[in-house]
Amino acid sequence: MAGVEVRWDSPVATVGGKHYKKIIKATGVETVGELLGIYPRRYVRKGSLSELEELNEGDILSLVGEVVSSIQKPYQDRRTRRTAYRLEVRVRAQDGSLLLTYFDKNQHTADWRATRELPVGSVGVFSGRLKWFNNQWQLTNPASRMYGGKGSDLAEMPDLIPLYASVAGVTTWQFEDTIRLALDLVDDVPELLPPAVRQAEDLVAAAPALRWIHRPDTWAQKVSAEKRLKYDEAFVTQTVLARRRAAIEATVANPRPGVRGGILDRFDERLPFALTDGQRSVGQEISRELGRGHPMHRLLQGEVGSGKTVVALRAMLQVVDSGGQAALLAPTEVLAQQHQRSIEAMLGDLASGGLLGGAEEATRVALLTGSLGAAGRRQALAEAAGGEAGIVIGTHALLEERVQFADLGLVVVDEQHRFGVEQRAALSAKAGAPPHVLVMTATPIPRTVAMTVFGDLDTSTLTELPAGRGEVQTTVVPVQARPEWLERAWQRVREEVATGRQAYVVCARIDPDEDRAEQQEGRPPLHAVEELAPELAAGPLAGLGVEMLHGRMAPEEKDKVMQAFAAGHVDALVSTTVIEVGVDVPNATVMVILDADRFGVSQLHQLRGRIGRGGHSGLCLLVSAVDPTSTSMQRLVAVAGTRDGFELSRIDLEQRREGNVLGIEQSGGRSGLKLLSVLRDEDVIERARAAATAHLATDPDLSGIPELARSVRRLEESEQADYLEMT
Ligand code: ADP
Ligand code: MG
């Protein structure tokens, strides 16, 4: 490729070298700039073994050192009964030495390794998994890269050696070589930060930052490179979000200020409980925003049971009072039906608009779900299109094209994490002018995540639960260590039922066959609804009313079971996670979650939120057959230990690794957060948000900084933008 100019935008092929094709294939990078965006995962310091004290078996250790001894030991392989070769190599680093063990099947490779690859006196970097064996730490078959030949000097090696995450067989050395070539060739690294911001933040320029992140001479260089590139990520993300906010502010919406003495006032008068302080102040905030000429975009988060529905209903009624309609989008049929029932119950005759006996201010509540019969559907569609229904509740069926509204003023999305951006947009598109949007979630989000990921939404939080809520005690049932506790669990269910209460039993599977395909060695089969329900009815819960509920049942069937359970006609409901979100049966007090290790932290918290809602204290039993010492078990213990949803969502995020939360591959592809941590870099994000907003005011179309415009566009066009708008 001699003579081809290598620029930031050039294809990776112009860099050349031996490995670029493999890298393109493994990572999907197209340009030199994208290639240079693959940062090292970490760095090894020459000669350091001091980390050893902090490491555990199975951790990756990398070290730089000199081969000081090398002994080949032939042995009899037990399985093949042939001679195999073990090579024990001792490597000395500056502060200690470590044994490396290589196993080779044939003499030829074994000899080559001993004499050519790792001769005594050679110097290299070694990286592999730690193993405690024969009373000492060892690395087995570590990857290695040797510097120079025998007799080369440790002193000639760089002090810090970058280690890249290996992706689809591309080793760290192959990345290093190719990136090194690119760094040597490219000389137009673009700046994306406004100079004033760079100065205010005291950041190095883009070109040295990129050089130092890949090839730092000192730790200080690495640190300042990281600081700069991390800020870039925050700035681009916040610019995307600031643009979105600006677009919303530039949009005109119909104000829905409500009226005095309307349906909302009537509703408040008959509310059987006092609103909590949180409900009241969030309600005022929402009320004000609905009255303005720009669309409200608000995220309402609050613990399960904190009473979000009432807040949403009051917002809907204000819109109805203003002559508009509200749509409530629910993630499941069960939840949509429940919302309809409970909203109609709360409204009483206020929901009988146009009917004999309806109150004067009354409206109507329509339900639109996939399972509706033809006649019911026709009626609901007509009420939505004609405006008789002030409130239209539904599932995805609401998004269908033939669903029309007379004047859609507010879209409420319940449990938003189940919906994508397009769906929210599809519903909003049914309004003449952009509607106001209220999104509710019970999965609490740490503040910085809310800022980054949910940055275009203003956030309100309900922190307190309404008075009179019972305590929920959570206990882990480790069936490996304590098999007898499971019997005790069923006994607790019987005791609760005997006092008039009801129980949920949650399984990870619908039918037992599902599990066979992925059956892992040594793991007992997962409990399945269709199998467990009859087993319980015939055994531990004999004599109780046991019913099942899962997503594959016909919708009418599901509704029937749910209604029977809500009415107290079913003692124990064996179900999948269809009950996870929003289901509200205050009389249910005990929940047994089987194979609890199969569920995420937030999911368990959601499930548990179904009990302890009616003033009775609740009991949640997390049954699991995993090893009592495993991290899965620790996770369950953490869930049992706190009911603080924010704390739990933090644990959840940490466990899932943030990269995955944002849907970004660790490999460092096209866009995304590689250095910025939405959990730890709160201050950076906050400063970048202010700076991005200020910059946008002076350069709204970003024409002043082409590279910023490009990065922003790339992020906006990428799938990650969906995550930024939340999924
Ligand atoms: P979530 O926030 O989980 O959606 P809900 O809106 O379903 O919670 O409310 C849970 C239950 O609490 C419902 O039965 C609701 O009627 C009741 N509730 C809501 N607000 C209050 C309040 N201020 N006082 C007493 N009960 C309330
Ligand atoms: Mg709810």
PDB file of C-alpha atoms in Angstrom, residues 422-676:
ATOM      1  CA  GLU A 422     -40.605   3.599  17.426  1.00  0.00           C
ATOM      2  CA  GLN A 423     -43.592   2.448  19.392  1.00  0.00           C
ATOM      3  CA  ARG A 424     -43.712   5.579  21.435  1.00  0.00           C
ATOM      4  CA  ALA A 425     -43.343   7.563  18.231  1.00  0.00           C
ATOM      5  CA  ALA A 426     -46.067   5.559  16.485  1.00  0.00           C
ATOM      6  CA  LEU A 427     -48.527   6.459  19.186  1.00  0.00           C
ATOM      7  CA  SER A 428     -47.528  10.112  19.300  1.00  0.00           C
ATOM      8  CA  ALA A 429     -48.027  10.265  15.531  1.00  0.00           C
ATOM      9  CA  LYS A 430     -51.743   9.690  16.047  1.00  0.00           C
ATOM     10  CA  ALA A 431     -52.094  13.100  17.601  1.00  0.00           C
ATOM     11  CA  GLY A 432     -52.746  16.186  15.503  1.00  0.00           C
ATOM     12  CA  ALA A 433     -50.105  18.203  17.317  1.00  0.00           C
ATOM     13  CA  PRO A 434     -47.277  16.527  19.255  1.00  0.00           C
ATOM     14  CA  PRO A 435     -48.868  15.181  22.445  1.00  0.00           C
ATOM     15  CA  HIS A 436     -47.573  15.404  25.956  1.00  0.00           C
ATOM     16  CA  VAL A 437     -45.791  12.238  27.052  1.00  0.00           C
ATOM     17  CA  LEU A 438     -45.576  10.693  30.496  1.00  0.00           C
ATOM     18  CA  VAL A 439     -43.476   7.597  30.913  1.00  0.00           C
ATOM     19  CA  MET A 440     -43.743   5.502  34.056  1.00  0.00           C
ATOM     20  CA  THR A 441     -41.226   3.021  35.284  1.00  0.00           C
ATOM     21  CA  ALA A 442     -40.798   1.073  38.467  1.00  0.00           C
ATOM     22  CA  THR A 443     -37.251   0.126  37.605  1.00  0.00           C
ATOM     23  CA  PRO A 444     -35.444   2.939  39.313  1.00  0.00           C
ATOM     24  CA  ILE A 445     -32.501   4.375  37.536  1.00  0.00           C
ATOM     25  CA  PRO A 446     -29.460   5.887  39.188  1.00  0.00           C
ATOM     26  CA  ARG A 447     -29.321   9.606  38.562  1.00  0.00           C
ATOM     27  CA  THR A 448     -26.391   9.576  36.153  1.00  0.00           C
ATOM     28  CA  VAL A 449     -27.917   6.828  34.099  1.00  0.00           C
ATOM     29  CA  ALA A 450     -31.101   8.804  33.968  1.00  0.00           C
ATOM     30  CA  MET A 451     -29.130  11.803  32.776  1.00  0.00           C
ATOM     31  CA  THR A 452     -27.235   9.951  30.125  1.00  0.00           C
ATOM     32  CA  VAL A 453     -29.581   7.310  28.989  1.00  0.00           C
ATOM     33  CA  PHE A 454     -32.799   9.135  29.648  1.00  0.00           C
ATOM     34  CA  GLY A 455     -31.331  12.552  29.072  1.00  0.00           C
ATOM     35  CA  ASP A 456     -34.136  13.995  27.025  1.00  0.00           C
ATOM     36  CA  LEU A 457     -36.743  13.314  29.651  1.00  0.00           C
ATOM     37  CA  ASP A 458     -37.264  15.301  32.772  1.00  0.00           C
ATOM     38  CA  THR A 459     -37.461  13.000  35.716  1.00  0.00           C
ATOM     39  CA  SER A 460     -39.797  12.896  38.696  1.00  0.00           C
ATOM     40  CA  THR A 461     -39.490  10.359  41.426  1.00  0.00           C
ATOM     41  CA  LEU A 462     -41.971   9.048  43.953  1.00  0.00           C
ATOM     42  CA  THR A 463     -39.832   8.020  46.876  1.00  0.00           C
ATOM     43  CA  GLU A 464     -42.319   7.179  49.565  1.00  0.00           C
ATOM     44  CA  LEU A 465     -44.856   4.410  49.611  1.00  0.00           C
ATOM     45  CA  PRO A 466     -48.411   5.217  50.634  1.00  0.00           C
ATOM     46  CA  ALA A 467     -48.969   4.703  54.329  1.00  0.00           C
ATOM     47  CA  GLY A 468     -50.191   1.367  55.580  1.00  0.00           C
ATOM     48  CA  ARG A 469     -48.003  -0.800  53.407  1.00  0.00           C
ATOM     49  CA  GLY A 470     -46.894  -4.033  54.991  1.00  0.00           C
ATOM     50  CA  GLU A 471     -43.314  -5.111  55.294  1.00  0.00           C
ATOM     51  CA  VAL A 472     -42.035  -7.689  52.842  1.00  0.00           C
ATOM     52  CA  GLN A 473     -39.506 -10.089  54.193  1.00  0.00           C
ATOM     53  CA  THR A 474     -37.334 -11.844  51.632  1.00  0.00           C
ATOM     54  CA  THR A 475     -35.592 -15.115  52.366  1.00  0.00           C
ATOM     55  CA  VAL A 476     -33.298 -17.167  50.189  1.00  0.00           C
ATOM     56  CA  VAL A 477     -34.039 -20.888  50.096  1.00  0.00           C
ATOM     57  CA  PRO A 478     -30.802 -22.579  49.058  1.00  0.00           C
ATOM     58  CA  VAL A 479     -32.093 -26.031  48.197  1.00  0.00           C
ATOM     59  CA  GLN A 480     -28.605 -27.480  47.785  1.00  0.00           C
ATOM     60  CA  ALA A 481     -27.637 -26.666  51.323  1.00  0.00           C
ATOM     61  CA  ARG A 482     -31.102 -26.765  52.900  1.00  0.00           C
ATOM     62  CA  PRO A 483     -33.398 -29.087  50.937  1.00  0.00           C
ATOM     63  CA  GLU A 484     -35.874 -29.219  53.817  1.00  0.00           C
ATOM     64  CA  TRP A 485     -36.540 -25.468  53.557  1.00  0.00           C
ATOM     65  CA  LEU A 486     -38.506 -26.003  50.362  1.00  0.00           C
ATOM     66  CA  GLU A 487     -41.091 -28.110  52.174  1.00  0.00           C
ATOM     67  CA  ARG A 488     -41.245 -25.357  54.775  1.00  0.00           C
ATOM     68  CA  ALA A 489     -41.878 -22.852  51.974  1.00  0.00           C
ATOM     69  CA  TRP A 490     -44.984 -24.720  50.810  1.00  0.00           C
ATOM     70  CA  GLN A 491     -46.088 -24.953  54.398  1.00  0.00           C
ATOM     71  CA  ARG A 492     -45.826 -21.159  54.699  1.00  0.00           C
ATOM     72  CA  VAL A 493     -48.018 -20.851  51.615  1.00  0.00           C
ATOM     73  CA  ARG A 494     -50.623 -23.087  53.255  1.00  0.00           C
ATOM     74  CA  GLU A 495     -50.462 -21.044  56.452  1.00  0.00           C
ATOM     75  CA  GLU A 496     -51.040 -17.777  54.587  1.00  0.00           C
ATOM     76  CA  VAL A 497     -53.941 -19.261  52.664  1.00  0.00           C
ATOM     77  CA  ALA A 498     -55.397 -20.543  55.937  1.00  0.00           C
ATOM     78  CA  THR A 499     -55.584 -16.945  57.173  1.00  0.00           C
ATOM     79  CA  GLY A 500     -57.369 -15.885  54.013  1.00  0.00           C
ATOM     80  CA  ARG A 501     -54.406 -14.629  52.039  1.00  0.00           C
ATOM     81  CA  GLN A 502     -53.200 -15.658  48.558  1.00  0.00           C
ATOM     82  CA  ALA A 503     -49.927 -16.739  47.003  1.00  0.00           C
ATOM     83  CA  TYR A 504     -47.897 -16.384  43.829  1.00  0.00           C
ATOM     84  CA  VAL A 505     -45.613 -19.175  42.674  1.00  0.00           C
ATOM     85  CA  VAL A 506     -43.274 -18.019  39.910  1.00  0.00           C
ATOM     86  CA  CYS A 507     -41.420 -20.269  37.458  1.00  0.00           C
ATOM     87  CA  ALA A 508     -38.847 -19.504  34.804  1.00  0.00           C
ATOM     88  CA  ARG A 509     -40.445 -21.778  32.224  1.00  0.00           C
ATOM     89  CA  ILE A 510     -43.871 -22.560  30.810  1.00  0.00           C
ATOM     90  CA  ASP A 511     -43.390 -26.175  29.870  1.00  0.00           C
ATOM     91  CA  PRO A 512     -40.675 -28.653  30.801  1.00  0.00           C
ATOM     92  CA  ASP A 513     -39.653 -29.310  27.194  1.00  0.00           C
ATOM     93  CA  GLU A 514     -38.411 -25.788  26.764  1.00  0.00           C
ATOM     94  CA  ASP A 515     -35.640 -26.535  29.121  1.00  0.00           C
ATOM     95  CA  ARG A 516     -34.379 -29.735  27.585  1.00  0.00           C
ATOM     96  CA  ALA A 517     -32.761 -28.043  24.628  1.00  0.00           C
ATOM     97  CA  GLU A 518     -30.564 -25.905  26.810  1.00  0.00           C
ATOM     98  CA  GLN A 519     -30.199 -28.412  29.613  1.00  0.00           C
ATOM     99  CA  GLN A 520     -26.762 -28.027  31.064  1.00  0.00           C
ATOM    100  CA  GLU A 521     -24.780 -30.767  32.580  1.00  0.00           C
ATOM    101  CA  GLY A 522     -25.310 -31.189  36.281  1.00  0.00           C
ATOM    102  CA  ARG A 523     -28.079 -28.634  36.568  1.00  0.00           C
ATOM    103  CA  PRO A 524     -31.453 -29.920  37.717  1.00  0.00           C
ATOM    104  CA  PRO A 525     -34.240 -29.106  35.247  1.00  0.00           C
ATOM    105  CA  LEU A 526     -35.935 -25.750  35.718  1.00  0.00           C
ATOM    106  CA  HIS A 527     -39.400 -25.681  37.183  1.00  0.00           C
ATOM    107  CA  ALA A 528     -42.116 -25.165  34.605  1.00  0.00           C
ATOM    108  CA  VAL A 529     -45.617 -23.802  35.149  1.00  0.00           C
ATOM    109  CA  GLU A 530     -47.447 -26.566  33.338  1.00  0.00           C
ATOM    110  CA  GLU A 531     -45.669 -29.245  35.291  1.00  0.00           C
ATOM    111  CA  LEU A 532     -45.466 -27.623  38.692  1.00  0.00           C
ATOM    112  CA  ALA A 533     -49.090 -26.490  38.969  1.00  0.00           C
ATOM    113  CA  PRO A 534     -50.562 -30.021  38.872  1.00  0.00           C
ATOM    114  CA  GLU A 535     -47.728 -31.287  41.077  1.00  0.00           C
ATOM    115  CA  LEU A 536     -48.454 -28.704  43.745  1.00  0.00           C
ATOM    116  CA  ALA A 537     -52.180 -29.285  43.518  1.00  0.00           C
ATOM    117  CA  ALA A 538     -51.657 -32.996  44.051  1.00  0.00           C
ATOM    118  CA  GLY A 539     -48.896 -32.663  46.640  1.00  0.00           C
ATOM    119  CA  PRO A 540     -47.679 -29.818  48.836  1.00  0.00           C
ATOM    120  CA  LEU A 541     -50.677 -27.581  48.129  1.00  0.00           C
ATOM    121  CA  ALA A 542     -53.331 -30.293  47.961  1.00  0.00           C
ATOM    122  CA  GLY A 543     -56.778 -28.986  48.802  1.00  0.00           C
ATOM    123  CA  LEU A 544     -55.973 -25.399  47.778  1.00  0.00           C
ATOM    124  CA  GLY A 545     -57.284 -23.660  44.692  1.00  0.00           C
ATOM    125  CA  VAL A 546     -54.287 -23.713  42.354  1.00  0.00           C
ATOM    126  CA  GLU A 547     -54.437 -22.081  38.903  1.00  0.00           C
ATOM    127  CA  MET A 548     -51.852 -21.281  36.301  1.00  0.00           C
ATOM    128  CA  LEU A 549     -51.110 -18.229  34.216  1.00  0.00           C
ATOM    129  CA  HIS A 550     -48.613 -17.811  31.407  1.00  0.00           C
ATOM    130  CA  GLY A 551     -48.078 -15.951  28.189  1.00  0.00           C
ATOM    131  CA  ARG A 552     -49.105 -18.765  25.910  1.00  0.00           C
ATOM    132  CA  MET A 553     -52.624 -19.023  27.263  1.00  0.00           C
ATOM    133  CA  ALA A 554     -55.463 -17.501  25.266  1.00  0.00           C
ATOM    134  CA  PRO A 555     -56.071 -13.890  26.294  1.00  0.00           C
ATOM    135  CA  GLU A 556     -59.637 -14.526  27.554  1.00  0.00           C
ATOM    136  CA  GLU A 557     -58.301 -17.412  29.562  1.00  0.00           C
ATOM    137  CA  LYS A 558     -55.589 -15.247  31.105  1.00  0.00           C
ATOM    138  CA  ASP A 559     -58.082 -12.552  31.930  1.00  0.00           C
ATOM    139  CA  LYS A 560     -60.421 -15.063  33.523  1.00  0.00           C
ATOM    140  CA  VAL A 561     -57.703 -16.486  35.743  1.00  0.00           C
ATOM    141  CA  MET A 562     -56.452 -13.033  36.697  1.00  0.00           C
ATOM    142  CA  GLN A 563     -59.948 -11.877  37.589  1.00  0.00           C
ATOM    143  CA  ALA A 564     -60.571 -14.986  39.641  1.00  0.00           C
ATOM    144  CA  PHE A 565     -57.310 -14.413  41.464  1.00  0.00           C
ATOM    145  CA  ALA A 566     -58.122 -10.734  42.034  1.00  0.00           C
ATOM    146  CA  ALA A 567     -61.531 -11.741  43.378  1.00  0.00           C
ATOM    147  CA  GLY A 568     -59.920 -14.152  45.823  1.00  0.00           C
ATOM    148  CA  HIS A 569     -61.269 -17.311  44.209  1.00  0.00           C
ATOM    149  CA  VAL A 570     -57.797 -18.716  43.586  1.00  0.00           C
ATOM    150  CA  ASP A 571     -55.429 -19.461  46.475  1.00  0.00           C
ATOM    151  CA  ALA A 572     -52.192 -19.963  44.634  1.00  0.00           C
ATOM    152  CA  LEU A 573     -51.363 -18.665  41.192  1.00  0.00           C
ATOM    153  CA  VAL A 574     -48.550 -20.559  39.461  1.00  0.00           C
ATOM    154  CA  SER A 575     -47.229 -18.311  36.729  1.00  0.00           C
ATOM    155  CA  THR A 576     -44.351 -17.072  34.656  1.00  0.00           C
ATOM    156  CA  THR A 577     -43.219 -13.484  34.907  1.00  0.00           C
ATOM    157  CA  VAL A 578     -46.437 -12.278  33.249  1.00  0.00           C
ATOM    158  CA  ILE A 579     -47.259 -10.985  36.707  1.00  0.00           C
ATOM    159  CA  GLU A 580     -43.982  -9.128  36.908  1.00  0.00           C
ATOM    160  CA  VAL A 581     -45.222  -5.687  36.079  1.00  0.00           C
ATOM    161  CA  GLY A 582     -47.972  -3.790  37.741  1.00  0.00           C
ATOM    162  CA  VAL A 583     -50.309  -6.583  38.777  1.00  0.00           C
ATOM    163  CA  ASP A 584     -52.128  -5.402  41.859  1.00  0.00           C
ATOM    164  CA  VAL A 585     -53.860  -7.895  44.127  1.00  0.00           C
ATOM    165  CA  PRO A 586     -53.533  -6.507  47.649  1.00  0.00           C
ATOM    166  CA  ASN A 587     -54.647  -9.749  49.288  1.00  0.00           C
ATOM    167  CA  ALA A 588     -51.642 -11.676  47.940  1.00  0.00           C
ATOM    168  CA  THR A 589     -49.006 -11.892  50.642  1.00  0.00           C
ATOM    169  CA  VAL A 590     -46.621 -14.683  49.809  1.00  0.00           C
ATOM    170  CA  MET A 591     -44.524 -15.329  46.743  1.00  0.00           C
ATOM    171  CA  VAL A 592     -42.340 -18.331  46.028  1.00  0.00           C
ATOM    172  CA  ILE A 593     -39.910 -17.741  43.164  1.00  0.00           C
ATOM    173  CA  LEU A 594     -38.406 -20.984  41.902  1.00  0.00           C
ATOM    174  CA  ASP A 595     -35.027 -21.029  40.174  1.00  0.00           C
ATOM    175  CA  ALA A 596     -34.690 -17.463  41.369  1.00  0.00           C
ATOM    176  CA  ASP A 597     -31.128 -17.362  40.041  1.00  0.00           C
ATOM    177  CA  ARG A 598     -32.568 -17.302  36.525  1.00  0.00           C
ATOM    178  CA  PHE A 599     -34.017 -13.839  37.031  1.00  0.00           C
ATOM    179  CA  GLY A 600     -32.267 -10.487  37.028  1.00  0.00           C
ATOM    180  CA  VAL A 601     -32.028  -8.351  40.123  1.00  0.00           C
ATOM    181  CA  SER A 602     -34.516  -5.784  38.889  1.00  0.00           C
ATOM    182  CA  GLN A 603     -36.877  -8.484  37.788  1.00  0.00           C
ATOM    183  CA  LEU A 604     -36.857 -10.095  41.217  1.00  0.00           C
ATOM    184  CA  HIS A 605     -37.496  -6.742  42.784  1.00  0.00           C
ATOM    185  CA  GLN A 606     -40.418  -6.171  40.437  1.00  0.00           C
ATOM    186  CA  LEU A 607     -41.854  -9.572  41.178  1.00  0.00           C
ATOM    187  CA  ARG A 608     -41.555  -9.047  44.887  1.00  0.00           C
ATOM    188  CA  GLY A 609     -43.406  -5.757  44.499  1.00  0.00           C
ATOM    189  CA  ARG A 610     -46.549  -7.765  43.817  1.00  0.00           C
ATOM    190  CA  ILE A 611     -46.916  -8.671  47.486  1.00  0.00           C
ATOM    191  CA  GLY A 612     -47.268  -6.658  50.666  1.00  0.00           C
ATOM    192  CA  ARG A 613     -49.538  -4.195  48.888  1.00  0.00           C
ATOM    193  CA  GLY A 614     -52.592  -4.386  51.053  1.00  0.00           C
ATOM    194  CA  GLY A 615     -51.349  -3.551  54.510  1.00  0.00           C
ATOM    195  CA  HIS A 616     -50.584  -7.196  55.293  1.00  0.00           C
ATOM    196  CA  SER A 617     -46.923  -7.976  55.603  1.00  0.00           C
ATOM    197  CA  GLY A 618     -45.527 -10.183  52.892  1.00  0.00           C
ATOM    198  CA  LEU A 619     -43.059 -12.988  52.486  1.00  0.00           C
ATOM    199  CA  CYS A 620     -40.957 -13.595  49.406  1.00  0.00           C
ATOM    200  CA  LEU A 621     -38.994 -16.828  49.091  1.00  0.00           C
ATOM    201  CA  LEU A 622     -36.174 -17.013  46.573  1.00  0.00           C
ATOM    202  CA  VAL A 623     -35.647 -20.682  45.851  1.00  0.00           C
ATOM    203  CA  SER A 624     -32.462 -21.670  44.065  1.00  0.00           C
ATOM    204  CA  ALA A 625     -30.420 -24.781  43.476  1.00  0.00           C
ATOM    205  CA  VAL A 626     -27.211 -22.979  42.604  1.00  0.00           C
ATOM    206  CA  ASP A 627     -24.038 -23.504  44.544  1.00  0.00           C
ATOM    207  CA  PRO A 628     -24.355 -21.686  47.875  1.00  0.00           C
ATOM    208  CA  THR A 629     -20.965 -20.059  47.318  1.00  0.00           C
ATOM    209  CA  SER A 630     -21.612 -18.883  43.758  1.00  0.00           C
ATOM    210  CA  THR A 631     -22.005 -15.281  42.653  1.00  0.00           C
ATOM    211  CA  SER A 632     -25.567 -16.084  41.599  1.00  0.00           C
ATOM    212  CA  MET A 633     -26.318 -16.940  45.183  1.00  0.00           C
ATOM    213  CA  GLN A 634     -24.646 -13.724  46.359  1.00  0.00           C
ATOM    214  CA  ARG A 635     -26.924 -11.813  44.036  1.00  0.00           C
ATOM    215  CA  LEU A 636     -29.981 -13.426  45.604  1.00  0.00           C
ATOM    216  CA  VAL A 637     -28.686 -12.630  49.058  1.00  0.00           C
ATOM    217  CA  ALA A 638     -28.272  -9.004  47.963  1.00  0.00           C
ATOM    218  CA  VAL A 639     -31.866  -8.888  46.758  1.00  0.00           C
ATOM    219  CA  ALA A 640     -33.035 -10.408  50.025  1.00  0.00           C
ATOM    220  CA  GLY A 641     -30.984  -7.854  51.936  1.00  0.00           C
ATOM    221  CA  THR A 642     -32.536  -4.641  50.654  1.00  0.00           C
ATOM    222  CA  ARG A 643     -35.799  -3.277  49.344  1.00  0.00           C
ATOM    223  CA  ASP A 644     -34.176  -0.109  48.120  1.00  0.00           C
ATOM    224  CA  GLY A 645     -34.842  -0.188  44.401  1.00  0.00           C
ATOM    225  CA  PHE A 646     -32.090   2.305  43.636  1.00  0.00           C
ATOM    226  CA  GLU A 647     -29.538   0.239  45.461  1.00  0.00           C
ATOM    227  CA  LEU A 648     -30.701  -2.849  43.608  1.00  0.00           C
ATOM    228  CA  SER A 649     -30.619  -1.250  40.208  1.00  0.00           C
ATOM    229  CA  ARG A 650     -27.064  -0.210  40.947  1.00  0.00           C
ATOM    230  CA  ILE A 651     -26.167  -3.804  41.779  1.00  0.00           C
ATOM    231  CA  ASP A 652     -27.915  -4.903  38.633  1.00  0.00           C
ATOM    232  CA  LEU A 653     -26.033  -2.435  36.464  1.00  0.00           C
ATOM    233  CA  GLU A 654     -22.729  -3.349  37.973  1.00  0.00           C
ATOM    234  CA  GLN A 655     -23.356  -7.006  37.410  1.00  0.00           C
ATOM    235  CA  ARG A 656     -24.460  -6.649  33.857  1.00  0.00           C
ATOM    236  CA  ARG A 657     -21.504  -4.379  33.149  1.00  0.00           C
ATOM    237  CA  GLU A 658     -22.431  -0.991  31.952  1.00  0.00           C
ATOM    238  CA  GLY A 659     -21.366  -1.611  28.395  1.00  0.00           C
ATOM    239  CA  ASN A 660     -24.138  -4.069  28.010  1.00  0.00           C
ATOM    240  CA  VAL A 661     -26.631  -1.806  29.665  1.00  0.00           C
ATOM    241  CA  LEU A 662     -26.148   0.640  26.863  1.00  0.00           C
ATOM    242  CA  GLY A 663     -26.086  -2.115  24.290  1.00  0.00           C
ATOM    243  CA  ILE A 664     -22.502  -1.507  23.344  1.00  0.00           C
ATOM    244  CA  GLU A 665     -20.065  -4.231  22.597  1.00  0.00           C
ATOM    245  CA  GLN A 666     -16.881  -4.179  24.578  1.00  0.00           C
ATOM    246  CA  SER A 667     -14.938  -4.478  21.344  1.00  0.00           C
ATOM    247  CA  GLY A 668     -15.268  -0.765  20.876  1.00  0.00           C
ATOM    248  CA  GLY A 669     -17.079  -0.656  17.557  1.00  0.00           C
ATOM    249  CA  ARG A 670     -18.390   2.445  15.831  1.00  0.00           C
ATOM    250  CA  SER A 671     -19.761   4.525  18.594  1.00  0.00           C
ATOM    251  CA  GLY A 672     -20.547   4.298  22.191  1.00  0.00           C
ATOM    252  CA  LEU A 673     -19.080   4.674  25.583  1.00  0.00           C
ATOM    253  CA  LYS A 674     -15.737   3.022  25.966  1.00  0.00           C
ATOM    254  CA  LEU A 675     -14.162   4.966  28.765  1.00  0.00           C
ATOM    255  CA  LEU A 676     -17.059   6.853  30.261  1.00  0.00           C
TER     256      LEU A 676
END
